[in-house]
């Protein structure tokens, strides 16, 4: 049976860690908290250690991606032309480049290791090829989230991130206003984030 004193002793011993917002947020989730309590009761159990580690890694990965998507959405709420220049200069790989200068690729690789903690890059999956977005999404949760977007939302993301088109160019393709395309784009990113974090 679980003893409250065990939890108290553990939290006191690692009180600095428990002050961290990321830890507090992790433990607010009832499922994560249960895994944590299981570990407290059985600290020598390899199974419980692995479960806690796995749960935290999943949570941390989603938190980082969520924060990145928040920043991306914020980018698109400021000024389109300024945003587009920043995104193309900082985040996009050169689709038709010679491959001699790999600085963009190295930057994206470093960025993604920080965000995802993985070798594969979500950004690279989304924008490094001229084929459809779906064929480049290897993260199962992100793939499922992408499928929940409307066909038009999917296509607009593909035109912007894979083909490198501007909102104006996409609006001309759809015979729609740039403002409406921008709104659809932002809604698609928000929905993608929500669906991904809920999975």
Tab-separated table of C-alpha atoms in Angstrom:
chain	number	residue	atom	x	y	z
A	1	UNK	CA	0.000	0.000	0.000
A	2	UNK	CA	1.236	3.463	-0.892
A	3	UNK	CA	2.593	5.510	1.985
A	4	UNK	CA	2.160	9.281	1.854
A	5	UNK	CA	5.436	9.642	3.710
A	6	UNK	CA	7.289	8.070	0.758
A	7	UNK	CA	5.955	10.741	-1.586
A	8	UNK	CA	6.743	13.482	0.913
A	9	UNK	CA	10.307	12.272	1.364
A	10	UNK	CA	10.851	11.961	-2.378
A	11	UNK	CA	9.500	15.434	-3.201
A	12	UNK	CA	11.534	16.945	-0.374
A	13	UNK	CA	14.696	15.222	-1.573
A	14	UNK	CA	14.198	16.513	-5.137
A	15	UNK	CA	12.416	19.762	-4.299
A	16	UNK	CA	14.420	21.818	-6.802
A	17	UNK	CA	13.330	19.539	-9.646
A	18	UNK	CA	9.697	19.752	-8.543
A	19	UNK	CA	9.861	23.555	-8.799
A	20	UNK	CA	10.479	23.287	-12.543
A	21	UNK	CA	7.357	24.224	-14.591
A	22	UNK	CA	7.893	21.323	-17.012
A	23	UNK	CA	7.824	18.813	-14.113
A	24	UNK	CA	4.774	20.449	-12.549
A	25	UNK	CA	2.935	20.393	-15.853
A	26	UNK	CA	3.893	16.753	-16.426
A	27	UNK	CA	2.495	15.709	-13.042
A	28	UNK	CA	-0.776	17.616	-13.547
A	29	UNK	CA	-1.799	14.953	-16.042
A	30	UNK	CA	-3.568	12.189	-14.084
A	31	UNK	CA	-2.049	9.392	-16.187
A	32	UNK	CA	1.457	10.758	-15.752
A	33	UNK	CA	0.884	11.223	-12.030
A	34	UNK	CA	-0.214	7.595	-11.684
A	35	UNK	CA	2.941	6.400	-13.466
A	36	UNK	CA	4.964	8.623	-11.148
A	37	UNK	CA	3.271	7.196	-8.024
A	38	UNK	CA	3.851	3.657	-9.283
A	39	UNK	CA	7.532	4.485	-9.534
A	40	UNK	CA	7.593	5.975	-6.005
A	41	UNK	CA	6.098	2.753	-4.645
A	42	UNK	CA	8.519	0.552	-6.594
A	43	UNK	CA	11.698	2.617	-7.159
A	44	UNK	CA	13.789	-0.485	-7.864
A	45	UNK	CA	11.410	-1.818	-10.518
A	46	UNK	CA	12.910	-1.594	-14.004
A	47	UNK	CA	9.409	-1.681	-15.498
A	48	UNK	CA	8.239	1.363	-13.513
A	49	UNK	CA	11.439	3.264	-14.239
A	50	UNK	CA	11.021	2.620	-17.970
A	51	UNK	CA	7.330	3.578	-17.888
A	52	UNK	CA	8.088	6.867	-16.137
A	53	UNK	CA	10.928	7.604	-18.539
A	54	UNK	CA	8.772	6.778	-21.564
A	55	UNK	CA	5.849	8.902	-20.322
A	56	UNK	CA	8.076	11.891	-19.674
A	57	UNK	CA	9.813	11.630	-23.055
A	58	UNK	CA	6.454	11.570	-24.862
A	59	UNK	CA	5.215	14.516	-22.797
A	60	UNK	CA	8.420	16.492	-23.322
A	61	UNK	CA	8.419	15.848	-27.064
A	62	UNK	CA	4.823	17.037	-27.402
A	63	UNK	CA	5.493	20.071	-25.204
A	64	UNK	CA	8.437	21.126	-27.342
A	65	UNK	CA	6.504	20.653	-30.568
A	66	UNK	CA	3.556	22.513	-29.066
A	67	UNK	CA	5.799	25.407	-28.135
A	68	UNK	CA	7.327	25.406	-31.613
A	69	UNK	CA	3.888	25.434	-33.241
A	70	UNK	CA	2.847	28.290	-30.938
A	71	UNK	CA	5.848	30.262	-32.122
A	72	UNK	CA	5.103	29.397	-35.730
A	73	UNK	CA	1.483	30.547	-35.365
A	74	UNK	CA	2.713	33.737	-33.706
A	75	UNK	CA	5.056	34.322	-36.651
A	76	UNK	CA	2.086	34.216	-39.008
A	77	UNK	CA	0.066	36.692	-36.968
A	78	UNK	CA	2.554	39.549	-37.336
A	79	UNK	CA	3.538	40.610	-40.833
A	80	UNK	CA	3.377	38.210	-43.783
A	81	UNK	CA	6.244	39.513	-45.902
A	82	UNK	CA	8.593	39.745	-42.928
A	83	UNK	CA	7.520	36.286	-41.784
A	84	UNK	CA	8.056	34.737	-45.187
A	85	UNK	CA	11.593	36.116	-45.481
A	86	UNK	CA	12.454	34.842	-41.993
A	87	UNK	CA	10.980	31.416	-42.595
A	88	UNK	CA	12.735	30.990	-45.933
A	89	UNK	CA	16.055	32.231	-44.609
A	90	UNK	CA	15.976	30.397	-41.282
A	91	UNK	CA	13.880	27.281	-41.630
A	92	UNK	CA	13.493	26.113	-45.221
A	93	UNK	CA	15.940	23.875	-47.019
A	94	UNK	CA	16.931	24.939	-50.514
A	95	UNK	CA	14.920	22.575	-52.684
A	96	UNK	CA	16.877	23.139	-55.884
A	97	UNK	CA	20.289	23.991	-54.417
A	98	UNK	CA	23.640	22.563	-55.428
A	99	UNK	CA	24.117	20.907	-52.056
A	100	UNK	CA	27.543	22.530	-51.641
A	101	UNK	CA	26.439	24.703	-48.729
A	102	UNK	CA	24.874	22.562	-46.031
A	103	UNK	CA	24.515	25.342	-43.439
A	104	UNK	CA	20.715	25.371	-43.701
A	105	UNK	CA	20.559	21.619	-43.239
A	106	UNK	CA	22.883	21.748	-40.243
A	107	UNK	CA	20.803	24.497	-38.660
A	108	UNK	CA	17.585	22.545	-39.122
A	109	UNK	CA	19.242	19.404	-37.797
A	110	UNK	CA	20.336	21.240	-34.650
A	111	UNK	CA	16.936	22.879	-34.242
A	112	UNK	CA	15.119	19.585	-34.529
A	113	UNK	CA	17.415	17.771	-32.132
A	114	UNK	CA	16.497	20.469	-29.629
A	115	UNK	CA	12.771	20.368	-30.364
A	116	UNK	CA	12.215	16.689	-30.939
A	117	UNK	CA	15.164	14.915	-29.410
A	118	UNK	CA	15.212	12.735	-32.518
A	119	UNK	CA	17.429	12.264	-35.529
A	120	UNK	CA	14.540	12.593	-37.991
A	121	UNK	CA	13.340	16.137	-38.536
A	122	UNK	CA	9.654	17.055	-38.698
A	123	UNK	CA	10.620	20.147	-40.665
A	124	UNK	CA	12.649	18.083	-43.102
A	125	UNK	CA	9.775	15.635	-43.447
A	126	UNK	CA	7.467	18.517	-44.276
A	127	UNK	CA	9.574	20.575	-46.633
A	128	UNK	CA	12.570	18.722	-48.059
A	129	UNK	CA	10.745	17.152	-51.001
A	130	UNK	CA	8.443	18.295	-53.761
A	131	UNK	CA	6.056	15.387	-53.203
A	132	UNK	CA	3.060	15.503	-50.871
A	133	UNK	CA	3.365	16.203	-47.171
A	134	UNK	CA	1.718	12.943	-46.147
A	135	UNK	CA	4.442	10.815	-47.669
A	136	UNK	CA	7.076	12.530	-45.511
A	137	UNK	CA	5.399	12.407	-42.110
A	138	UNK	CA	6.823	9.460	-40.195
A	139	UNK	CA	5.577	10.466	-36.746
A	140	UNK	CA	2.339	8.484	-36.348
A	141	UNK	CA	0.630	11.062	-34.120
A	142	UNK	CA	1.493	13.910	-36.479
A	143	UNK	CA	0.322	11.843	-39.467
A	144	UNK	CA	-3.044	11.167	-37.810
A	145	UNK	CA	-3.372	14.847	-36.917
A	146	UNK	CA	-2.600	15.850	-40.510
A	147	UNK	CA	-5.297	13.490	-41.841
A	148	UNK	CA	-7.881	15.287	-39.697
A	149	UNK	CA	-7.311	18.514	-41.623
A	150	UNK	CA	-9.635	19.276	-44.512
A	151	UNK	CA	-8.301	18.486	-48.009
A	152	UNK	CA	-7.975	22.221	-48.656
A	153	UNK	CA	-6.023	22.785	-45.432
A	154	UNK	CA	-3.711	19.888	-46.308
A	155	UNK	CA	-3.157	21.231	-49.807
A	156	UNK	CA	-2.483	24.783	-48.629
A	157	UNK	CA	0.136	23.534	-46.163
A	158	UNK	CA	1.685	21.481	-48.960
A	159	UNK	CA	1.797	24.457	-51.345
A	160	UNK	CA	3.388	26.687	-48.705
A	161	UNK	CA	5.830	24.269	-47.073
A	162	UNK	CA	6.642	21.856	-49.893
A	163	UNK	CA	6.250	23.992	-53.001
A	164	UNK	CA	7.441	27.191	-51.293
A	165	UNK	CA	4.533	29.325	-52.523
A	166	UNK	CA	3.538	32.572	-50.841
A	167	UNK	CA	0.015	33.300	-49.584
A	168	UNK	CA	-0.486	35.526	-52.619
A	169	UNK	CA	0.564	32.745	-55.004
A	170	UNK	CA	-1.696	30.258	-53.215
A	171	UNK	CA	-4.578	32.751	-53.340
A	172	UNK	CA	-4.085	33.119	-57.098
A	173	UNK	CA	-4.133	29.330	-57.459
A	174	UNK	CA	-7.409	29.105	-55.530
A	175	UNK	CA	-8.804	32.369	-56.928
A	176	UNK	CA	-9.246	33.538	-53.340
A	177	UNK	CA	-8.022	36.459	-51.239
A	178	UNK	CA	-4.583	36.311	-49.573
A	179	UNK	CA	-6.269	37.175	-46.266
A	180	UNK	CA	-8.552	34.145	-46.501
A	181	UNK	CA	-5.658	31.846	-47.427
A	182	UNK	CA	-3.673	33.208	-44.473
A	183	UNK	CA	-6.639	32.554	-42.162
A	184	UNK	CA	-7.025	28.974	-43.451
A	185	UNK	CA	-3.279	28.468	-43.034
A	186	UNK	CA	-3.361	29.642	-39.398
A	187	UNK	CA	-6.451	27.549	-38.597
A	188	UNK	CA	-4.761	24.490	-40.112
A	189	UNK	CA	-1.662	24.969	-37.942
A	190	UNK	CA	-3.776	25.443	-34.815
A	191	UNK	CA	-5.847	22.353	-35.579
A	192	UNK	CA	-2.699	20.349	-36.323
A	193	UNK	CA	-1.262	21.337	-32.957
A	194	UNK	CA	-4.464	20.552	-31.032
A	195	UNK	CA	-4.992	17.172	-32.696
A	196	UNK	CA	-1.335	16.213	-32.259
A	197	UNK	CA	-1.259	17.053	-28.557
A	198	UNK	CA	-4.535	15.214	-27.931
A	199	UNK	CA	-3.331	11.962	-29.500
